[in-house]
XYZ file of N, CA, C and O in Angstrom:
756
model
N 9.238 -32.314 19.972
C 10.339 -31.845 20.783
C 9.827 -31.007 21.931
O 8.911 -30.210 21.728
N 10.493 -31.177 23.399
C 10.126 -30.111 23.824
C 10.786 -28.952 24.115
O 12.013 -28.988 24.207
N 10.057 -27.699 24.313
C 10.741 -26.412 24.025
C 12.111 -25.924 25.342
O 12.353 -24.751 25.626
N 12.785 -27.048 25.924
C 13.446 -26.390 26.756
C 14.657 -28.109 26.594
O 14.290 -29.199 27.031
N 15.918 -27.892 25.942
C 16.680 -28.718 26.388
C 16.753 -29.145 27.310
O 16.424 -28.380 28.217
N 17.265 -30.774 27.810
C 17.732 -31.002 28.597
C 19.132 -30.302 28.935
O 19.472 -29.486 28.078
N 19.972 -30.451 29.963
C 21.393 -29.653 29.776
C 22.220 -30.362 28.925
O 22.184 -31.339 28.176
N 23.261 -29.189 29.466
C 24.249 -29.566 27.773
C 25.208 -30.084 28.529
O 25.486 -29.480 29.565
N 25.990 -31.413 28.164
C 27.003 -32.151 28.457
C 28.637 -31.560 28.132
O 29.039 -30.957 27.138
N 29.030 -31.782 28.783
C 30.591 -30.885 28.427
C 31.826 -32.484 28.848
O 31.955 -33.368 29.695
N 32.325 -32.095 27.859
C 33.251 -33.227 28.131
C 34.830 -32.854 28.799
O 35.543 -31.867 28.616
N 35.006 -33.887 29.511
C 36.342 -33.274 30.022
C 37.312 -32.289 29.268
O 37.739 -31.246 29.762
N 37.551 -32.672 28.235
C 38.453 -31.548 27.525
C 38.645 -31.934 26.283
O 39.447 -32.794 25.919
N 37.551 -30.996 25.273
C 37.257 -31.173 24.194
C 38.339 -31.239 22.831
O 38.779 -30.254 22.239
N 38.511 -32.092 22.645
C 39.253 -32.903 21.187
C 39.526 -32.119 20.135
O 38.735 -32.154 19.193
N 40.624 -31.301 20.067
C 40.656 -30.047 18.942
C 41.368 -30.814 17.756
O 41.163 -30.444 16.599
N 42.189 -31.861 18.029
C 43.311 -32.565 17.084
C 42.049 -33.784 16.241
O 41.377 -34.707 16.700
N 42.168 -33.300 15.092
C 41.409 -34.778 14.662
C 42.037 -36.342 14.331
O 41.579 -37.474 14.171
N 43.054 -35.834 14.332
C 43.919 -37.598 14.662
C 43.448 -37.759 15.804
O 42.731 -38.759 15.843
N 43.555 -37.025 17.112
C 43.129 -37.815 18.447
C 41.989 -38.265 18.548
O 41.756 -39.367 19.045
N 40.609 -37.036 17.835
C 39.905 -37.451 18.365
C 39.432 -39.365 17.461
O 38.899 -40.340 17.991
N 39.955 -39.170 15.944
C 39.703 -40.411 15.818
C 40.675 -41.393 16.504
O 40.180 -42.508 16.339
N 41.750 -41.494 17.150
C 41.985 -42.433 17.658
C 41.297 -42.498 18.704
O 41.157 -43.704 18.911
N 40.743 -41.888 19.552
C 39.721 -41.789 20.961
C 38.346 -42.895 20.496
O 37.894 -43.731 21.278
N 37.765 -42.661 18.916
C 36.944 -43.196 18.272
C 37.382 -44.414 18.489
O 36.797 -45.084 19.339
N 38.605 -45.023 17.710
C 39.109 -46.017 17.396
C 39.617 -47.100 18.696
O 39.854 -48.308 18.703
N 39.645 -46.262 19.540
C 39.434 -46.938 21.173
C 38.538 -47.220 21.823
O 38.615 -48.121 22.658
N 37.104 -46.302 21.545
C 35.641 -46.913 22.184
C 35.211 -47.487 21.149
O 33.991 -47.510 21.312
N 35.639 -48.350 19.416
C 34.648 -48.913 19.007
C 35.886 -49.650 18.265
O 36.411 -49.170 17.261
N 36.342 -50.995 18.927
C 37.482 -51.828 18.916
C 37.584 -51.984 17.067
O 38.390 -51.602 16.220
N 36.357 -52.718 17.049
C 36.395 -53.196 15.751
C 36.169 -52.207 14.525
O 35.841 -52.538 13.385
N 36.347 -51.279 14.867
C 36.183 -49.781 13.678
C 37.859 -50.028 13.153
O 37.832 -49.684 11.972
N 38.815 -50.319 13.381
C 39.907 -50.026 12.769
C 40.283 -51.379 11.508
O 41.188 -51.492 10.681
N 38.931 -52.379 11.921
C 38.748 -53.129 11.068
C 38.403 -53.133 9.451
O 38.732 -53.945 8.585
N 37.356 -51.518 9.340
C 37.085 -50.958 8.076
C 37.904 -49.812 7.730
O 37.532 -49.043 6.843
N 39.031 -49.632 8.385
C 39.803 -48.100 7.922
C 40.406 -48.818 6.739
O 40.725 -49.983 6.503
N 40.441 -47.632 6.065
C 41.311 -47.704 4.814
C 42.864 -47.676 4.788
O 43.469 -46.853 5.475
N 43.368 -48.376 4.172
C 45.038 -48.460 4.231
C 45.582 -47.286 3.601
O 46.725 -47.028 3.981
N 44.929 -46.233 2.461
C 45.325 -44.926 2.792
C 44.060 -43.842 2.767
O 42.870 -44.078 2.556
N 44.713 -42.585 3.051
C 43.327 -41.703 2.688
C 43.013 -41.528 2.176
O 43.704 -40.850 1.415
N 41.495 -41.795 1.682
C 40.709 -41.028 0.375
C 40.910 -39.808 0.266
O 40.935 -38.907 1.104
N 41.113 -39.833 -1.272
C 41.337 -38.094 -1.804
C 39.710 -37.848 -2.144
O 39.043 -38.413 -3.011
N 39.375 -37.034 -1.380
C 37.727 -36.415 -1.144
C 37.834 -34.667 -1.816
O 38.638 -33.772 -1.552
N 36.928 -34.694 -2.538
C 36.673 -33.252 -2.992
C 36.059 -32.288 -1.886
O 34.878 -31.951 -1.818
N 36.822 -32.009 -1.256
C 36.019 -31.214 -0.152
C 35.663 -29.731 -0.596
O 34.932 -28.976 0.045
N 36.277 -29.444 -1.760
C 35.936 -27.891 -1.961
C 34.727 -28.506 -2.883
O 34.082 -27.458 -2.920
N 34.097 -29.233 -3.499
C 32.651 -29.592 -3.794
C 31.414 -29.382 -2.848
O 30.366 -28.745 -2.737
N 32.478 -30.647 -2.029
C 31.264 -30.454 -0.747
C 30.954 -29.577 -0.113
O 29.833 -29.334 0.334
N 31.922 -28.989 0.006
C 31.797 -27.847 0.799
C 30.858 -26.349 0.413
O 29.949 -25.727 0.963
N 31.620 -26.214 -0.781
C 30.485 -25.502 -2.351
C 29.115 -25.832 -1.718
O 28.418 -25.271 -0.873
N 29.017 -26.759 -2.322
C 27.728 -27.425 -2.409
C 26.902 -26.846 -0.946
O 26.034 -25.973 -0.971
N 27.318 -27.443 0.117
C 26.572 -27.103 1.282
C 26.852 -25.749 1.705
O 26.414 -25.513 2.831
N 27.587 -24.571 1.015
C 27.872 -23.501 1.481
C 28.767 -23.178 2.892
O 28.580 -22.235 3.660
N 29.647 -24.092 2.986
C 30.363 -23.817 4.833
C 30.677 -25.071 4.600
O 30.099 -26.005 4.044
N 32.181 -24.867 5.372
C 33.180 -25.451 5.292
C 33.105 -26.483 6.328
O 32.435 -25.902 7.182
N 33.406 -27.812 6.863
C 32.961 -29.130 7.587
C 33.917 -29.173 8.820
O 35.106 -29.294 8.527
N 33.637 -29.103 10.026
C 34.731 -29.525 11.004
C 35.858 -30.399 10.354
O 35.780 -31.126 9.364
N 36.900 -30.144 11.152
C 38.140 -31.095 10.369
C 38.351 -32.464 10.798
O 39.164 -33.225 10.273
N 37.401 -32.822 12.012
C 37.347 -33.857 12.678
C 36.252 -34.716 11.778
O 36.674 -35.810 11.402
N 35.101 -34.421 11.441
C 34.620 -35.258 10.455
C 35.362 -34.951 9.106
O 34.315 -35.358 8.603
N 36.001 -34.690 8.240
C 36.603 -34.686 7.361
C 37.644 -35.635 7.251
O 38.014 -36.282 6.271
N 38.167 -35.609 8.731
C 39.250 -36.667 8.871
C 38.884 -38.073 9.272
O 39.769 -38.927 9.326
N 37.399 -38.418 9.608
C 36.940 -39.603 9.611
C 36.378 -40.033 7.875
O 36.517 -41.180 7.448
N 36.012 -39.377 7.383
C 35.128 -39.105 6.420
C 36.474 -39.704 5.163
O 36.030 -40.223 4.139
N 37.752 -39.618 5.286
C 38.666 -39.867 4.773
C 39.420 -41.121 4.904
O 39.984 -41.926 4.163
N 39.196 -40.951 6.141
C 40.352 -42.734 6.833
C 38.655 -43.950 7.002
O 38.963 -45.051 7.459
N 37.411 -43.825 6.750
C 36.579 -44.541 7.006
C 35.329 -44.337 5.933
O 35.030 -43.202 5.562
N 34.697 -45.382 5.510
C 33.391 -45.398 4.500
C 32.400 -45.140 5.459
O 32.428 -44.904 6.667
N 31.332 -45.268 4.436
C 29.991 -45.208 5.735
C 30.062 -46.134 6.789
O 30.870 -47.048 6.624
N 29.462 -46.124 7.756
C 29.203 -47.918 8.786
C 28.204 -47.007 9.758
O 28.056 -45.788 9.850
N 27.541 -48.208 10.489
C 26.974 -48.732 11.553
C 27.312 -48.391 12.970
O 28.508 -48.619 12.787
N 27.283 -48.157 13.804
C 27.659 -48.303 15.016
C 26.436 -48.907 16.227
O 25.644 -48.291 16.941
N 26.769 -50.643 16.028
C 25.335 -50.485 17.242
C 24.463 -51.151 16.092
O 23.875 -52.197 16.368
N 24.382 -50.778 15.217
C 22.832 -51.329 13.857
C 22.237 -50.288 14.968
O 21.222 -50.415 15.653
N 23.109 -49.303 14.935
C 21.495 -47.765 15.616
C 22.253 -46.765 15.126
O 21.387 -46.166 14.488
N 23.234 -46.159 14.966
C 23.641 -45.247 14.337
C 24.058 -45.463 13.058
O 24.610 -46.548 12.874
N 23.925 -44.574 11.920
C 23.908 -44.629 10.692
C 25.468 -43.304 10.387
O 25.046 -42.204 10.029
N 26.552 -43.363 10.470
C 27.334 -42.713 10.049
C 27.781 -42.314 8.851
O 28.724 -43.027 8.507
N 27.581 -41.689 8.256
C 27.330 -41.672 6.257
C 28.539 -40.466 5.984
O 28.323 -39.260 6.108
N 29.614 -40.963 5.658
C 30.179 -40.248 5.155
C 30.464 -40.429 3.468
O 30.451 -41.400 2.711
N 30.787 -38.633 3.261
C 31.009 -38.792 1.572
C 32.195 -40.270 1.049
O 33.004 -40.868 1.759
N 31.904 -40.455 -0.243
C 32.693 -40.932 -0.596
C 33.578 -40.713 -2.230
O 33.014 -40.143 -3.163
N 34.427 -41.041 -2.301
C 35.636 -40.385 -3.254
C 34.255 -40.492 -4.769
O 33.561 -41.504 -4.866
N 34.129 -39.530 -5.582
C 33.680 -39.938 -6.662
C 32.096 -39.611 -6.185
O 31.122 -39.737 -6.927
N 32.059 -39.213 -4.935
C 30.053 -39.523 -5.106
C 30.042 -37.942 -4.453
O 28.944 -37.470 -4.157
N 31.152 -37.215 -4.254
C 31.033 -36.153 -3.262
C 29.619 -35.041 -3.952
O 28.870 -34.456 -3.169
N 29.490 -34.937 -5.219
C 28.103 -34.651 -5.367
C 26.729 -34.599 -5.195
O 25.812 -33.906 -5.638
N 26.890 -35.877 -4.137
C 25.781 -36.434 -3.653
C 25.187 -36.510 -2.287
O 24.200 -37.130 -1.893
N 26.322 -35.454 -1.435
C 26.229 -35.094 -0.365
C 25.343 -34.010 -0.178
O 24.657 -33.905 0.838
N 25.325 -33.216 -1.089
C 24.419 -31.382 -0.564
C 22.718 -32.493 -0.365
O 21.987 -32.248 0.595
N 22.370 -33.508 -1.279
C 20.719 -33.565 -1.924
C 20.493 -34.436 -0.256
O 19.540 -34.167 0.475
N 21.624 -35.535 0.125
C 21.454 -36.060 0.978
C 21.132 -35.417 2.566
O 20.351 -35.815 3.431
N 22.202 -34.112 2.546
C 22.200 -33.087 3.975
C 20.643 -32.724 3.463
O 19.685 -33.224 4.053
N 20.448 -31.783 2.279
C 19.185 -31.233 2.111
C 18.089 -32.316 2.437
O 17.141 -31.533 2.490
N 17.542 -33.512 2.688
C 16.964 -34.337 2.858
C 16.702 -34.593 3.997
O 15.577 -34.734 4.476
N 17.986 -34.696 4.664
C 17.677 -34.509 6.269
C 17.045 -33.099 7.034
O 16.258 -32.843 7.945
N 17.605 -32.624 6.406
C 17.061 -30.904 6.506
C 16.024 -31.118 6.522
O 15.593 -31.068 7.674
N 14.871 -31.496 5.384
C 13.922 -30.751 4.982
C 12.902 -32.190 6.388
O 11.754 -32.114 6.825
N 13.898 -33.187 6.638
C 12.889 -33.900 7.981
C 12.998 -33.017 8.988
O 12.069 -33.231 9.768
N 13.607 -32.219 9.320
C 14.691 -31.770 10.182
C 13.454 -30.598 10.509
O 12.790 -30.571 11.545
N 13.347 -29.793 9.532
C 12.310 -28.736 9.473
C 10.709 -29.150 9.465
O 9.872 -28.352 9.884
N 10.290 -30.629 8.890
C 9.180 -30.936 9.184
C 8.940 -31.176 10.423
O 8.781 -30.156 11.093
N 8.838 -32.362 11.092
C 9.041 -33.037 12.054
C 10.215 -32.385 13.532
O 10.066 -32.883 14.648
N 10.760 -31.825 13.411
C 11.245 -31.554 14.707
C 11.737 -30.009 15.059
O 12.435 -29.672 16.015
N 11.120 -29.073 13.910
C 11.687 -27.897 14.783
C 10.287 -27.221 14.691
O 9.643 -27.221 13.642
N 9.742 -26.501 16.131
C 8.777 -26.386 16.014
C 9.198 -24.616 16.593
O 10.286 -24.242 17.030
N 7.850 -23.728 16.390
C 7.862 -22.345 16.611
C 8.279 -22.515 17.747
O 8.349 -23.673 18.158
N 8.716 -21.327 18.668
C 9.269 -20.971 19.948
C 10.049 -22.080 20.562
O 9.877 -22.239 21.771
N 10.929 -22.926 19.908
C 11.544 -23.725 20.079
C 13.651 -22.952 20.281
O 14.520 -23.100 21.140
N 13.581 -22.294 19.138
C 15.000 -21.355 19.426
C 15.513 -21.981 18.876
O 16.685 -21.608 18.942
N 15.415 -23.024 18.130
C 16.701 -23.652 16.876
C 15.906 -23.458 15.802
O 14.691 -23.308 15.938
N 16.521 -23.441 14.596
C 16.781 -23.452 13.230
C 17.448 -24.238 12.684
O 18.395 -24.832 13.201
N 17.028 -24.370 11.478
C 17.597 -25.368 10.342
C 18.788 -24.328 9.940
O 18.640 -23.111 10.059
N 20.229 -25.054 9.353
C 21.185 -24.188 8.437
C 20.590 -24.320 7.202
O 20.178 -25.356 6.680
N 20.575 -23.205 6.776
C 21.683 -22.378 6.526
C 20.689 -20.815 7.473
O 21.056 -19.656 7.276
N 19.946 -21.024 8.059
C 20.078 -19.703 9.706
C 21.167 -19.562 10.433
O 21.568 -20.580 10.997
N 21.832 -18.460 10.596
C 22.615 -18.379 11.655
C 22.985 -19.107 12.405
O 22.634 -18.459 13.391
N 23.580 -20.259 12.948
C 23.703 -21.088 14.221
C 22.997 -22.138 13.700
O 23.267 -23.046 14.486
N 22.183 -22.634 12.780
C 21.499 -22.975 12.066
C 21.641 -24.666 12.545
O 22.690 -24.743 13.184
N 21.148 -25.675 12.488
C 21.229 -27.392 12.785
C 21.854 -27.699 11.358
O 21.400 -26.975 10.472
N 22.559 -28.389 11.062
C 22.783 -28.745 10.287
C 23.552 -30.337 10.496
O 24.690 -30.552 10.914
N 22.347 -31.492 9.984
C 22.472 -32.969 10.357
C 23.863 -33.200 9.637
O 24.600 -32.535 8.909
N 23.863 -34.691 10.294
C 25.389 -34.956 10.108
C 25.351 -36.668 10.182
O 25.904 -37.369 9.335
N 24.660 -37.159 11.250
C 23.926 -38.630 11.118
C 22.388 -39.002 12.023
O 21.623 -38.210 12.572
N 22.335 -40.012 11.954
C 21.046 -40.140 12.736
C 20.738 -41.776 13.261
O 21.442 -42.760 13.034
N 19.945 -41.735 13.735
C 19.686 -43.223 14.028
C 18.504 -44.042 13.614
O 17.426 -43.599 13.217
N 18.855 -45.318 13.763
C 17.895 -46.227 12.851
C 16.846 -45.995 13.730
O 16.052 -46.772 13.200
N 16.154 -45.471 14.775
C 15.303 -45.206 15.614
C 14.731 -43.654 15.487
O 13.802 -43.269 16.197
N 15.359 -42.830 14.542
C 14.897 -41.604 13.854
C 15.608 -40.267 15.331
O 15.023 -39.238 15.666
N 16.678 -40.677 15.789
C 17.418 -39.636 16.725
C 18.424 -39.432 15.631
O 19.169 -40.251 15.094
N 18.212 -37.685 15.356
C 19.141 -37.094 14.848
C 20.412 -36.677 15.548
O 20.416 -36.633 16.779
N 21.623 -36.329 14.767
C 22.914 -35.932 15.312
C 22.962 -34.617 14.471
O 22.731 -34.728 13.267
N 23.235 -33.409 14.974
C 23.490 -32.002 13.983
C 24.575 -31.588 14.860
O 24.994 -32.042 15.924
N 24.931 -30.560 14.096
C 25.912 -29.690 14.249
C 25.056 -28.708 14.674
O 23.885 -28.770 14.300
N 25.533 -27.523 15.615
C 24.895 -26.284 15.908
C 26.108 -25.397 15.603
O 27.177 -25.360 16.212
N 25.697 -24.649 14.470
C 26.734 -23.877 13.279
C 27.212 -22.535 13.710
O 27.358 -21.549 12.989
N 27.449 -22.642 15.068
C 27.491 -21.235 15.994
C 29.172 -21.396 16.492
O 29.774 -22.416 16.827
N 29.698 -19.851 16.388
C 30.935 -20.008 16.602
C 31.860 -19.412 15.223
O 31.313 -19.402 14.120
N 33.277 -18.929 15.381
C 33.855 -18.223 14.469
C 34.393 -19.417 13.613
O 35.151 -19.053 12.714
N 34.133 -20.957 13.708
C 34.798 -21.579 12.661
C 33.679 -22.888 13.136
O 32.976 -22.966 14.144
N 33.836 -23.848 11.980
C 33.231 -25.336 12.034
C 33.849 -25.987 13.124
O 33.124 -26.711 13.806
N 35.400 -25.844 13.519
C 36.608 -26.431 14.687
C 35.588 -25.784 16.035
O 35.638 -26.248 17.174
N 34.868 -24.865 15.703
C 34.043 -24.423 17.157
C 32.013 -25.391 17.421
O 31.261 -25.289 18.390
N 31.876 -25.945 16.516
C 30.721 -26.296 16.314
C 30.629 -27.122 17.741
O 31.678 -27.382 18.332
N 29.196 -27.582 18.350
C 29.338 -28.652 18.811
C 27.984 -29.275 18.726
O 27.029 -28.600 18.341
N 27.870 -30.358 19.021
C 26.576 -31.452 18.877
C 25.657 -31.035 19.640
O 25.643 -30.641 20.806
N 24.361 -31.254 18.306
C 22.835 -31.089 19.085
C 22.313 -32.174 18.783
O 22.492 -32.515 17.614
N 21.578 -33.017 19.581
C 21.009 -34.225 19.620
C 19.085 -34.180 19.953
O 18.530 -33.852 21.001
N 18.612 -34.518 18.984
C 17.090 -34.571 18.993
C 17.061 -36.079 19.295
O 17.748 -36.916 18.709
N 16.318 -36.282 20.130
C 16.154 -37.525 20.401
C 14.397 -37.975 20.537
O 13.456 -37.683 21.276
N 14.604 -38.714 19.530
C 13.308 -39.236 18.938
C 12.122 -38.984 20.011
O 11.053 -38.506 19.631
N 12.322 -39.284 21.206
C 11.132 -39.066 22.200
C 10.559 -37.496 22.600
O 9.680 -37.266 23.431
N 11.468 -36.250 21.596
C 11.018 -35.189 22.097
C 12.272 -34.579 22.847
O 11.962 -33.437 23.185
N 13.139 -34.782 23.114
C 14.121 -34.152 24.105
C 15.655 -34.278 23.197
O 16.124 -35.284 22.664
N 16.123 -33.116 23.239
C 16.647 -32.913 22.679
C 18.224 -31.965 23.712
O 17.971 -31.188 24.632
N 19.737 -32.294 23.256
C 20.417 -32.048 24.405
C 21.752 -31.323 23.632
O 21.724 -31.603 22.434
N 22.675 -30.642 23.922
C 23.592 -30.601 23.569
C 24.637 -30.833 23.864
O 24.730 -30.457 25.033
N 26.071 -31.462 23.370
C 27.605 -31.600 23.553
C 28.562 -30.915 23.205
O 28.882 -30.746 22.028
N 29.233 -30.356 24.339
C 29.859 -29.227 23.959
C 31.518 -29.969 23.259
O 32.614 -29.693 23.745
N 31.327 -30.842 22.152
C 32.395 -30.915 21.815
C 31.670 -31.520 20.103
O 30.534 -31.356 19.658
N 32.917 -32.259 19.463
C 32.849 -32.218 17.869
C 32.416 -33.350 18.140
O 32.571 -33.908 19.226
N 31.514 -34.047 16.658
C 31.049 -35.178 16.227
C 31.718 -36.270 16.627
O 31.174 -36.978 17.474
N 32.916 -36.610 16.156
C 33.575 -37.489 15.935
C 34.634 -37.901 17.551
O 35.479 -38.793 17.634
N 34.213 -36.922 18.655
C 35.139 -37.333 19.880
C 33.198 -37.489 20.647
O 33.159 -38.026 21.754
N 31.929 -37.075 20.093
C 30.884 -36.953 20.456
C 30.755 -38.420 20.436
O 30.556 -38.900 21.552
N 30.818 -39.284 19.430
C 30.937 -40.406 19.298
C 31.506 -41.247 19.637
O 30.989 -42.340 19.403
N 32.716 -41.244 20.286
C 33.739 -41.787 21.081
C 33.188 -41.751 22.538
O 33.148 -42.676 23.349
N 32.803 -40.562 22.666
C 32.667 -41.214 24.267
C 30.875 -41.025 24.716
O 30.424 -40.615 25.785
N 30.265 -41.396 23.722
C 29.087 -41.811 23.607
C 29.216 -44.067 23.672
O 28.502 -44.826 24.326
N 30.239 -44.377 22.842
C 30.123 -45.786 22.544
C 31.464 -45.944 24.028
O 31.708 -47.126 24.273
N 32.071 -45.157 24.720
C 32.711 -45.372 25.952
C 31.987 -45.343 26.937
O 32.217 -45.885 28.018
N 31.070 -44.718 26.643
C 29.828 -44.692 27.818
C 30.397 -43.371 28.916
O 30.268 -43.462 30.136
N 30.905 -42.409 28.364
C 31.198 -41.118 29.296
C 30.525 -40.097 29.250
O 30.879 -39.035 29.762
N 28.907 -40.370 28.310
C 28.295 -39.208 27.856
C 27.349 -39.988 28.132
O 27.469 -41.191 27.899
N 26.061 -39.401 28.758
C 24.825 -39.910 29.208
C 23.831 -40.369 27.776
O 23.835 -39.583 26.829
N 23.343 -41.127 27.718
C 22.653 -41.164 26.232
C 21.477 -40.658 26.721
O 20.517 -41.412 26.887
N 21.415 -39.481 26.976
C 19.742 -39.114 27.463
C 18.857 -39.466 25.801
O 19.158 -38.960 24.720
N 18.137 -40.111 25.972
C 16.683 -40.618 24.887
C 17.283 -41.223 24.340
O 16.601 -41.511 23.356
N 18.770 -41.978 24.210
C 18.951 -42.411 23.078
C 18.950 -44.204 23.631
O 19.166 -44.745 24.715
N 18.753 -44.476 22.884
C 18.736 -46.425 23.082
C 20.293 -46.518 23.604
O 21.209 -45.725 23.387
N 20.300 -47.714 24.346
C 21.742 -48.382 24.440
C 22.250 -49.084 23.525
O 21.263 -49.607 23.008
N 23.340 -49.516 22.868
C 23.683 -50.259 21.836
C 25.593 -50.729 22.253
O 26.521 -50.271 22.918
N 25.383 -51.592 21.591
C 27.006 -52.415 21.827
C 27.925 -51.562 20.768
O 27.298 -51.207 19.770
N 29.008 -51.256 20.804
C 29.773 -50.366 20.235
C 30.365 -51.257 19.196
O 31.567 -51.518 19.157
N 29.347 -51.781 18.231
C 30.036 -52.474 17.163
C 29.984 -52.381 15.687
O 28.900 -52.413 15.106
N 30.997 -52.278 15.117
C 30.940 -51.728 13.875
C 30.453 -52.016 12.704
O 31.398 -52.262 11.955
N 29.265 -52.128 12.066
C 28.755 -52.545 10.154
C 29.366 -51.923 9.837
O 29.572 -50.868 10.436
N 30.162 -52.358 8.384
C 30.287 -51.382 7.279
C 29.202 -51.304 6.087
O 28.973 -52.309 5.414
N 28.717 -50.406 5.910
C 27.462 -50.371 5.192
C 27.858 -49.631 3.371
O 26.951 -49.495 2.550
């Protein structure tokens, strides 16, 4: 990585409603409404949440509910819990973590792994090894916004939530600095 972000992207006007921002989703990636579920999974979120110590933006919670894991591209890997496995989320975050802390955070760099203060804490990544985190800074998870390591060393931030981060990443309104181009199409995995 190198020690000085690129700048941080700000989006026109950041997505506080998580119905919108997944319908915003559900508009840059046509065929995503193809794997929604006909109702919402009942998800143990006070597990997960336990488990990882801090509570999850409500915008991934609300994808994480109306959608299984999938694909976006066969380059992004979107992994959300699922009903019955929510136990299996802390070993999986801790996993990314512990790449997270090998491989890409280096001294005098100014980020940290969570559970530090402001701490990275992954969320997905890509089949090309570009992580997606959260930067855990702010009086609630509804304040978090995206830090992006991108496999070549450069690393950027979005000043908005995962799940509208993703929307207008596959709309093409967010620069993919380091990240590959990919067709906005949906695996369910």
């Amino acid at each position: 990585m190198t020690n000085t972000p690129i700048e941080a992207q700000t989006p026109r006007r950041r997505i506080t409603d998580p119905a919108e921002a997944l319908a915003a989703l559900e508009r840059a990636v046509p065929n995503l409404v193809g794997i929604r579920r006909s109702v919402p999974a009942a998800l143990d979120w006070d597990l997960v949440e336990e488990s990882l110590g801090t509570t999850l933006p409500s915008d991934y919670k609300h994808l994480a509910e109306w959608y299984p894991t999938f694909a976006i591209g066969d380059c992004i890997l979107v992994g959300l819990p699922e009903p019955g496995e929510e136990h299996l989320v802390h070993q999986g975050v801790q996993d990314m973590l512990d790449v997270l802390v090998d491989a890409w955070l280096e001294p005098g760099l100014g980020l940290s792994a969570y559970p530090a203060p402001g701490g990275l804490l992954p969320w997905s990544e890509s089949d090309e090894g570009d992580k997606f985190m959260w930067s855990t800074t702010g009086d609630s998870p509804q304040e978090w916004i995206v830090t992006v390591a991108g496999r070549g060393g450069a690393w950027w931030h979005y000043e908005g939530g995962a799940v509208q981060f993703l929307a207008d990443l596959c709309a093409q309104s967010v620069e993919p600095w380091g990240l590959r181009l990919f067709e906005p199409e949906v695996t369910p995995c």
